[in-house]
Amino acid sequence: VGNDPASETYVGHKVRACKVAGFESTLLRYDANITEADLLKRIGVLAQSESVDGILVQLPLPAHINENRVLEAIPFEKDVDGFHPTNAGLVMQGRPHLVAATPAGIMELLRHYNVETAGKHAVVVGRSNIVGTPVSVLLSRNAAPGNCTVTLCHSRTPHLSNFTRQADILVVAAGKPHLVGASDVKPGAVVIDVGIHRMEDASRKQGFRLVGDVKFDEVAPLASAITPVPGGVGPMTIAALLQNTYKAYQTRQSLHNDSK
Ligand code: NDP
């Protein structure tokens, strides 16, 4: 909805990733002044459609549209972003179905690189519903990867550095460019940088470069592992989205077969 430049980029990546994976995807664009009622009606059609396995509404939405109402209009079985309260609640209860894509991608990174998480101190900076809170729940659950002792920090945390410096695993999702530098990180820590920001850079063709919430150049030498921006959590988020879509498809297929 509308034409937010960052959203255009993300949507472009998602459409391309579907194509590479062999998924059929349809990009529906609506004008920024579409009414909430109209948008809900259109989502309702997709919700009912037998041929649609997954629905994703690219955020942010224009201010006159209630984001929660829109996200709740997507049936939780088709909610491949994992933002529906039912999917969020299932994560809370330790029986995840469609997990929010960025946290799911982060957990997959930890699994793939065999990062030891049990008994470690994980510090998460940021408590949003889509990143910080679910990743903190996943890191603390009794599963692998998981079993961390988790500290969840936010904008009201005093002396943030006192917490981040204790982290064996540091997840930064504050949405503040270059918030975390070398003096905020314990040597040997695993650092996951979720932030994505456009920083003006006249030397680049597009006039900007992408940076994260972490000062990569100064933190990388002392971290045991670190995700770059771009190329770290972003692609993992898209991979998790595709995984969720495939899971949604499989679940719908098995329900369909059961009802035969
Ligand atoms: P939100 O703005 O919703 O949440 C940011 C959180 O960080 C809030 O909880 C806020 O605290 C906290 N925070 C802000 N400033 C500070 C600070 N100085 N110290 C400590 N905590 C702070 O952001 P999102 O969670 O949606 O996204 C975070 C970042 O990740 C953004 O840069 C976003 O673009 C990026 N992102 C990247 C994705 C990817 O695929 N790579 C996917 C999703 C997001 P409080 O609650 O008190 O306000």
mmCIF file of C-alpha atoms and ligand atoms in Angstrom:
data_model
loop_
_atom_site.group_PDB
_atom_site.id
_atom_site.type_symbol
_atom_site.label_atom_id
_atom_site.label_comp_id
_atom_site.label_asym_id
_atom_site.label_seq_id
_atom_site.Cartn_x
_atom_site.Cartn_y
_atom_site.Cartn_z
ATOM 1 C CA VAL A 1 0.000 0.000 0.000
ATOM 2 C CA GLY A 2 1.538 3.297 -1.107
ATOM 3 C CA ASN A 3 5.116 3.521 -2.317
ATOM 4 C CA ASP A 4 7.488 3.575 0.634
ATOM 5 C CA PRO A 5 10.947 3.210 -0.982
ATOM 6 C CA ALA A 6 12.264 0.659 1.555
ATOM 7 C CA SER A 7 9.056 -1.391 1.182
ATOM 8 C CA GLU A 8 9.503 -1.353 -2.598
ATOM 9 C CA THR A 9 12.950 -2.904 -2.134
ATOM 10 C CA TYR A 10 11.764 -5.558 0.350
ATOM 11 C CA VAL A 11 8.772 -6.511 -1.790
ATOM 12 C CA GLY A 12 11.018 -6.782 -4.852
ATOM 13 C CA HIS A 13 13.310 -9.207 -2.977
ATOM 14 C CA LYS A 14 10.338 -11.297 -1.846
ATOM 15 C CA VAL A 15 8.837 -11.565 -5.310
ATOM 16 C CA ARG A 16 12.228 -12.613 -6.723
ATOM 17 C CA ALA A 17 12.782 -15.166 -3.964
ATOM 18 C CA CYS A 18 9.385 -16.756 -4.678
ATOM 19 C CA LYS A 19 10.329 -17.086 -8.321
ATOM 20 C CA VAL A 20 13.673 -18.725 -7.484
ATOM 21 C CA ALA A 21 11.948 -21.164 -5.113
ATOM 22 C CA GLY A 22 9.275 -21.995 -7.689
ATOM 23 C CA PHE A 23 6.393 -20.420 -5.767
ATOM 24 C CA GLU A 24 3.689 -18.548 -7.618
ATOM 25 C CA SER A 25 3.385 -15.039 -6.163
ATOM 26 C CA THR A 26 1.123 -12.124 -6.968
ATOM 27 C CA LEU A 27 2.014 -8.556 -6.059
ATOM 28 C CA LEU A 28 -1.105 -6.474 -5.397
ATOM 29 C CA ARG A 29 -0.455 -2.747 -5.191
ATOM 30 C CA TYR A 30 -2.899 -0.271 -3.729
ATOM 31 C CA ASP A 31 -2.889 3.478 -3.654
ATOM 32 C CA ALA A 32 -1.800 5.124 -0.370
ATOM 33 C CA ASN A 33 -5.309 6.529 0.088
ATOM 34 C CA ILE A 34 -7.157 3.198 -0.109
ATOM 35 C CA THR A 35 -9.657 3.028 2.754
ATOM 36 C CA GLU A 36 -9.184 0.531 5.548
ATOM 37 C CA ALA A 37 -12.560 -1.040 4.730
ATOM 38 C CA ASP A 38 -11.557 -1.541 1.110
ATOM 39 C CA LEU A 39 -8.210 -3.073 2.070
ATOM 40 C CA LEU A 40 -9.930 -5.425 4.543
ATOM 41 C CA LYS A 41 -12.390 -6.470 1.838
ATOM 42 C CA ARG A 42 -9.551 -7.332 -0.541
ATOM 43 C CA ILE A 43 -7.723 -9.315 2.123
ATOM 44 C CA GLY A 44 -11.002 -11.117 2.804
ATOM 45 C CA VAL A 45 -11.091 -12.329 -0.798
ATOM 46 C CA LEU A 46 -7.552 -13.738 -0.506
ATOM 47 C CA ALA A 47 -8.427 -15.257 2.854
ATOM 48 C CA GLN A 48 -11.261 -17.212 1.225
ATOM 49 C CA SER A 49 -9.364 -18.177 -1.913
ATOM 50 C CA GLU A 50 -8.546 -21.867 -2.251
ATOM 51 C CA SER A 51 -5.582 -21.069 -4.471
ATOM 52 C CA VAL A 52 -3.791 -18.824 -1.933
ATOM 53 C CA ASP A 53 -1.591 -20.495 0.697
ATOM 54 C CA GLY A 54 0.094 -17.407 2.146
ATOM 55 C CA ILE A 55 -0.745 -13.699 2.507
ATOM 56 C CA LEU A 56 1.698 -10.982 3.481
ATOM 57 C CA VAL A 57 0.905 -7.297 3.935
ATOM 58 C CA GLN A 58 4.069 -5.222 3.628
ATOM 59 C CA LEU A 59 4.362 -2.803 6.555
ATOM 60 C CA PRO A 60 4.290 0.088 7.281
ATOM 61 C CA LEU A 61 0.741 0.979 6.258
ATOM 62 C CA PRO A 62 -0.435 4.602 5.845
ATOM 63 C CA ALA A 63 -1.380 6.242 9.154
ATOM 64 C CA HIS A 64 -5.159 6.152 8.515
ATOM 65 C CA ILE A 65 -5.154 2.323 8.426
ATOM 66 C CA ASN A 66 -5.178 0.303 11.638
ATOM 67 C CA GLU A 67 -2.297 -2.137 11.289
ATOM 68 C CA ASN A 68 -3.588 -4.589 13.896
ATOM 69 C CA ARG A 69 -7.001 -4.811 12.237
ATOM 70 C CA VAL A 70 -5.362 -5.576 8.906
ATOM 71 C CA LEU A 71 -2.987 -8.207 10.313
ATOM 72 C CA GLU A 72 -5.863 -9.887 12.139
ATOM 73 C CA ALA A 73 -7.855 -10.097 8.901
ATOM 74 C CA ILE A 74 -5.301 -12.585 7.557
ATOM 75 C CA PRO A 75 -6.302 -16.093 8.693
ATOM 76 C CA PHE A 76 -3.535 -17.362 10.968
ATOM 77 C CA GLU A 77 -3.076 -20.408 8.731
ATOM 78 C CA LYS A 78 -2.097 -18.093 5.846
ATOM 79 C CA ASP A 79 -0.137 -15.597 7.967
ATOM 80 C CA VAL A 80 3.343 -16.290 6.561
ATOM 81 C CA ASP A 81 4.778 -13.224 8.325
ATOM 82 C CA GLY A 82 3.783 -14.788 11.661
ATOM 83 C CA PHE A 83 2.297 -11.525 12.984
ATOM 84 C CA HIS A 84 -1.238 -12.763 13.760
ATOM 85 C CA PRO A 85 -1.945 -12.886 17.528
ATOM 86 C CA THR A 86 -2.596 -16.633 17.269
ATOM 87 C CA ASN A 87 0.828 -17.284 15.756
ATOM 88 C CA ALA A 88 2.479 -14.935 18.269
ATOM 89 C CA GLY A 89 0.606 -16.689 21.105
ATOM 90 C CA LEU A 90 1.692 -20.126 19.916
ATOM 91 C CA VAL A 91 5.331 -18.970 20.084
ATOM 92 C CA MET A 92 4.719 -17.746 23.642
ATOM 93 C CA GLN A 93 3.316 -21.134 24.597
ATOM 94 C CA GLY A 94 6.268 -23.027 23.145
ATOM 95 C CA ARG A 95 4.291 -24.668 20.321
ATOM 96 C CA PRO A 96 5.228 -22.541 17.333
ATOM 97 C CA HIS A 97 3.399 -22.830 14.014
ATOM 98 C CA LEU A 98 4.220 -19.883 11.715
ATOM 99 C CA VAL A 99 6.976 -17.983 13.547
ATOM 100 C CA ALA A 100 7.627 -14.303 12.756
ATOM 101 C CA ALA A 101 10.058 -14.445 9.858
ATOM 102 C CA THR A 102 12.951 -12.360 11.238
ATOM 103 C CA PRO A 103 13.159 -14.210 14.574
ATOM 104 C CA ALA A 104 12.767 -17.530 12.710
ATOM 105 C CA GLY A 105 15.621 -16.535 10.372
ATOM 106 C CA ILE A 106 17.839 -15.604 13.330
ATOM 107 C CA MET A 107 17.189 -18.965 15.026
ATOM 108 C CA GLU A 108 17.995 -20.755 11.767
ATOM 109 C CA LEU A 109 21.314 -18.872 11.542
ATOM 110 C CA LEU A 110 22.227 -20.002 15.064
ATOM 111 C CA ARG A 111 21.216 -23.583 14.215
ATOM 112 C CA HIS A 112 23.059 -23.624 10.908
ATOM 113 C CA TYR A 113 26.325 -22.345 12.368
ATOM 114 C CA ASN A 114 26.051 -24.641 15.421
ATOM 115 C CA VAL A 115 26.227 -21.713 17.814
ATOM 116 C CA GLU A 116 26.150 -23.097 21.345
ATOM 117 C CA THR A 117 23.189 -21.397 23.025
ATOM 118 C CA ALA A 118 22.345 -23.563 26.053
ATOM 119 C CA GLY A 119 23.265 -21.807 29.288
ATOM 120 C CA LYS A 120 24.509 -18.698 27.462
ATOM 121 C CA HIS A 121 23.493 -15.153 28.265
ATOM 122 C CA ALA A 122 21.578 -13.649 25.346
ATOM 123 C CA VAL A 123 20.920 -9.922 25.371
ATOM 124 C CA VAL A 124 18.264 -8.622 22.992
ATOM 125 C CA VAL A 125 18.062 -4.877 22.321
ATOM 126 C CA GLY A 126 14.531 -3.938 21.222
ATOM 127 C CA ARG A 127 11.147 -5.304 22.287
ATOM 128 C CA SER A 128 8.973 -4.970 19.185
ATOM 129 C CA ASN A 129 6.271 -7.549 18.496
ATOM 130 C CA ILE A 130 7.892 -8.516 15.222
ATOM 131 C CA VAL A 131 11.545 -8.906 16.266
ATOM 132 C CA GLY A 132 12.780 -8.280 19.823
ATOM 133 C CA THR A 133 10.011 -9.877 21.880
ATOM 134 C CA PRO A 134 9.593 -13.088 19.836
ATOM 135 C CA VAL A 135 13.357 -13.625 19.475
ATOM 136 C CA SER A 136 13.773 -13.259 23.243
ATOM 137 C CA VAL A 137 11.067 -15.888 23.790
ATOM 138 C CA LEU A 138 12.624 -18.266 21.247
ATOM 139 C CA LEU A 139 16.101 -17.896 22.767
ATOM 140 C CA SER A 140 14.775 -18.698 26.237
ATOM 141 C CA ARG A 141 12.657 -21.738 25.317
ATOM 142 C CA ASN A 142 13.610 -25.268 26.269
ATOM 143 C CA ALA A 143 14.683 -26.303 22.773
ATOM 144 C CA ALA A 144 17.704 -26.171 20.510
ATOM 145 C CA PRO A 145 18.711 -23.504 19.728
ATOM 146 C CA GLY A 146 17.477 -21.959 22.959
ATOM 147 C CA ASN A 147 17.950 -22.479 26.687
ATOM 148 C CA CYS A 148 19.589 -19.062 27.008
ATOM 149 C CA THR A 149 19.225 -16.762 29.950
ATOM 150 C CA VAL A 150 17.730 -13.729 28.252
ATOM 151 C CA THR A 151 17.894 -10.033 29.061
ATOM 152 C CA LEU A 152 15.514 -7.867 27.019
ATOM 153 C CA CYS A 153 16.595 -4.217 26.733
ATOM 154 C CA HIS A 154 14.675 -1.242 25.309
ATOM 155 C CA SER A 155 14.784 2.533 25.121
ATOM 156 C CA ARG A 156 14.177 2.871 28.874
ATOM 157 C CA THR A 157 17.095 0.600 29.802
ATOM 158 C CA PRO A 158 19.662 2.762 31.637
ATOM 159 C CA HIS A 159 23.332 2.263 30.720
ATOM 160 C CA LEU A 160 22.607 -0.134 27.864
ATOM 161 C CA SER A 161 26.285 -0.942 27.502
ATOM 162 C CA ASN A 162 26.363 -2.545 30.977
ATOM 163 C CA PHE A 163 23.946 -5.156 29.619
ATOM 164 C CA THR A 164 25.269 -5.601 26.090
ATOM 165 C CA ARG A 165 28.786 -6.163 27.428
ATOM 166 C CA GLN A 166 27.539 -9.198 29.349
ATOM 167 C CA ALA A 167 26.121 -10.870 26.246
ATOM 168 C CA ASP A 168 27.456 -14.136 24.870
ATOM 169 C CA ILE A 169 24.841 -13.711 22.146
ATOM 170 C CA LEU A 170 23.847 -10.137 21.314
ATOM 171 C CA VAL A 171 20.812 -9.449 19.117
ATOM 172 C CA VAL A 172 20.428 -5.775 18.210
ATOM 173 C CA ALA A 173 17.017 -4.748 16.860
ATOM 174 C CA ALA A 174 16.702 -1.151 18.035
ATOM 175 C CA GLY A 175 16.324 0.538 14.670
ATOM 176 C CA LYS A 176 19.125 3.001 15.529
ATOM 177 C CA PRO A 177 22.022 3.194 13.081
ATOM 178 C CA HIS A 178 25.396 2.299 14.588
ATOM 179 C CA LEU A 179 24.009 2.159 18.160
ATOM 180 C CA VAL A 180 26.430 -0.580 19.208
ATOM 181 C CA GLY A 181 30.206 -0.188 18.942
ATOM 182 C CA ALA A 182 33.274 -2.130 20.046
ATOM 183 C CA SER A 183 33.128 -0.868 23.645
ATOM 184 C CA ASP A 184 29.579 -2.299 23.988
ATOM 185 C CA VAL A 185 30.503 -5.881 23.073
ATOM 186 C CA LYS A 186 32.218 -8.659 25.012
ATOM 187 C CA PRO A 187 35.155 -10.179 23.101
ATOM 188 C CA GLY A 188 34.096 -13.509 21.580
ATOM 189 C CA ALA A 189 30.379 -12.650 21.508
ATOM 190 C CA VAL A 190 28.074 -13.737 18.689
ATOM 191 C CA VAL A 191 26.497 -10.564 17.298
ATOM 192 C CA ILE A 192 23.285 -10.520 15.266
ATOM 193 C CA ASP A 193 22.524 -7.160 13.690
ATOM 194 C CA VAL A 194 18.867 -6.787 12.668
ATOM 195 C CA GLY A 195 18.839 -3.069 11.863
ATOM 196 C CA ILE A 196 18.716 -1.797 8.292
ATOM 197 C CA HIS A 197 19.192 1.877 7.505
ATOM 198 C CA ARG A 198 19.897 3.918 4.425
ATOM 199 C CA MET A 199 22.851 6.202 5.018
ATOM 200 C CA GLU A 200 23.611 8.954 2.499
ATOM 201 C CA ASP A 201 26.686 8.108 0.465
ATOM 202 C CA ALA A 202 27.429 10.226 -2.569
ATOM 203 C CA SER A 203 30.010 7.701 -3.788
ATOM 204 C CA ARG A 204 27.259 5.107 -4.415
ATOM 205 C CA LYS A 205 25.157 4.993 -7.542
ATOM 206 C CA GLN A 206 21.893 4.998 -5.535
ATOM 207 C CA GLY A 207 23.196 7.821 -3.307
ATOM 208 C CA PHE A 208 23.060 5.700 -0.138
ATOM 209 C CA ARG A 209 24.487 2.608 1.483
ATOM 210 C CA LEU A 210 22.882 0.216 3.930
ATOM 211 C CA VAL A 211 24.120 0.062 7.514
ATOM 212 C CA GLY A 212 22.935 -1.782 10.602
ATOM 213 C CA ASP A 213 22.487 -1.030 14.291
ATOM 214 C CA VAL A 214 26.043 -2.275 14.899
ATOM 215 C CA LYS A 215 29.324 -0.646 13.819
ATOM 216 C CA PHE A 216 30.370 -3.684 11.825
ATOM 217 C CA ASP A 217 33.960 -2.608 11.106
ATOM 218 C CA GLU A 218 34.897 -2.121 14.740
ATOM 219 C CA VAL A 219 32.837 -4.987 16.230
ATOM 220 C CA ALA A 220 33.728 -7.703 13.686
ATOM 221 C CA PRO A 221 37.363 -8.109 14.838
ATOM 222 C CA LEU A 222 36.332 -8.892 18.397
ATOM 223 C CA ALA A 223 33.170 -10.934 17.781
ATOM 224 C CA SER A 224 33.376 -14.711 17.293
ATOM 225 C CA ALA A 225 30.640 -14.369 14.675
ATOM 226 C CA ILE A 226 28.674 -11.417 13.315
ATOM 227 C CA THR A 227 26.001 -10.841 10.683
ATOM 228 C CA PRO A 228 26.734 -8.173 8.049
ATOM 229 C CA VAL A 229 24.281 -5.554 6.780
ATOM 230 C CA PRO A 230 23.248 -6.087 4.075
ATOM 231 C CA GLY A 231 23.489 -9.831 3.594
ATOM 232 C CA GLY A 232 22.835 -11.201 7.099
ATOM 233 C CA VAL A 233 19.439 -11.164 8.783
ATOM 234 C CA GLY A 234 17.673 -9.674 5.713
ATOM 235 C CA PRO A 235 18.102 -12.697 3.421
ATOM 236 C CA MET A 236 17.390 -15.026 6.364
ATOM 237 C CA THR A 237 14.079 -13.230 6.905
ATOM 238 C CA ILE A 238 13.130 -13.901 3.304
ATOM 239 C CA ALA A 239 14.219 -17.534 3.550
ATOM 240 C CA ALA A 240 12.066 -17.935 6.672
ATOM 241 C CA LEU A 241 9.137 -16.340 4.840
ATOM 242 C CA LEU A 242 9.429 -18.936 2.100
ATOM 243 C CA GLN A 243 9.720 -21.696 4.683
ATOM 244 C CA ASN A 244 6.571 -20.416 6.392
ATOM 245 C CA THR A 245 4.769 -20.310 3.061
ATOM 246 C CA TYR A 246 5.712 -23.903 2.315
ATOM 247 C CA LYS A 247 4.588 -24.931 5.792
ATOM 248 C CA ALA A 248 1.274 -23.107 5.323
ATOM 249 C CA TYR A 249 0.808 -24.929 2.019
ATOM 250 C CA GLN A 250 1.603 -28.324 3.563
ATOM 251 C CA THR A 251 -0.709 -27.727 6.512
ATOM 252 C CA ARG A 252 -3.572 -26.736 4.218
ATOM 253 C CA GLN A 253 -2.933 -29.761 2.026
ATOM 254 C CA SER A 254 -3.047 -32.151 4.960
ATOM 255 C CA LEU A 255 -6.263 -30.560 6.290
ATOM 256 C CA HIS A 256 -7.720 -30.841 2.803
ATOM 257 C CA ASN A 257 -6.747 -34.526 2.553
ATOM 258 C CA ASP A 258 -8.141 -35.248 6.037
ATOM 259 C CA SER A 259 -11.500 -33.797 5.054
ATOM 260 C CA LYS A 260 -11.771 -36.048 1.966
HETATM 261 P P1 NDP B 1 10.752 -0.896 16.351
HETATM 262 O O1 NDP B 1 11.005 0.547 16.104
HETATM 263 O O2 NDP B 1 9.354 -1.417 16.320
HETATM 264 O O3 NDP B 1 11.362 -1.281 17.779
HETATM 265 C C1 NDP B 1 12.610 -0.816 18.186
HETATM 266 C C2 NDP B 1 12.871 -1.256 19.611
HETATM 267 O O4 NDP B 1 14.165 -0.802 19.994
HETATM 268 C C3 NDP B 1 11.884 -0.694 20.623
HETATM 269 O O5 NDP B 1 11.535 -1.683 21.553
HETATM 270 C C4 NDP B 1 12.655 0.439 21.290
HETATM 271 O O6 NDP B 1 12.329 0.615 22.647
HETATM 272 C C5 NDP B 1 14.092 -0.083 21.214
HETATM 273 N N1 NDP B 1 15.065 0.993 21.180
HETATM 274 C C6 NDP B 1 15.040 2.104 20.402
HETATM 275 N N2 NDP B 1 16.117 2.885 20.672
HETATM 276 C C7 NDP B 1 16.819 2.249 21.636
HETATM 277 C C8 NDP B 1 18.004 2.555 22.327
HETATM 278 N N3 NDP B 1 18.709 3.683 22.099
HETATM 279 N N4 NDP B 1 18.442 1.702 23.263
HETATM 280 C C9 NDP B 1 17.752 0.563 23.524
HETATM 281 N N5 NDP B 1 16.610 0.213 22.891
HETATM 282 C C10 NDP B 1 16.155 1.053 21.965
HETATM 283 O O7 NDP B 1 11.689 -1.662 15.324
HETATM 284 P P2 NDP B 1 11.610 -3.153 14.713
HETATM 285 O O8 NDP B 1 11.764 -4.152 15.796
HETATM 286 O O9 NDP B 1 10.496 -3.265 13.772
HETATM 287 O O10 NDP B 1 12.944 -3.127 13.812
HETATM 288 C C11 NDP B 1 14.224 -2.878 14.369
HETATM 289 C C12 NDP B 1 15.231 -2.690 13.239
HETATM 290 O O11 NDP B 1 15.311 -3.878 12.486
HETATM 291 C C13 NDP B 1 14.864 -1.588 12.217
HETATM 292 O O12 NDP B 1 16.067 -0.994 11.765
HETATM 293 C C14 NDP B 1 14.202 -2.359 11.086
HETATM 294 O O13 NDP B 1 14.346 -1.701 9.832
HETATM 295 C C15 NDP B 1 15.019 -3.633 11.120
HETATM 296 N N6 NDP B 1 14.315 -4.797 10.598
HETATM 297 C C16 NDP B 1 15.020 -5.604 9.766
HETATM 298 C C17 NDP B 1 14.453 -6.754 9.266
HETATM 299 C C18 NDP B 1 15.270 -7.606 8.381
HETATM 300 O O14 NDP B 1 14.706 -8.401 7.638
HETATM 301 N N7 NDP B 1 16.595 -7.523 8.431
HETATM 302 C C19 NDP B 1 13.076 -7.129 9.577
HETATM 303 C C20 NDP B 1 12.448 -6.272 10.553
HETATM 304 C C21 NDP B 1 13.061 -5.130 11.025
HETATM 305 P P3 NDP B 1 10.854 1.101 23.135
HETATM 306 O O15 NDP B 1 9.982 -0.123 23.043
HETATM 307 O O16 NDP B 1 11.077 1.556 24.506
HETATM 308 O O17 NDP B 1 10.430 2.182 22.184
#
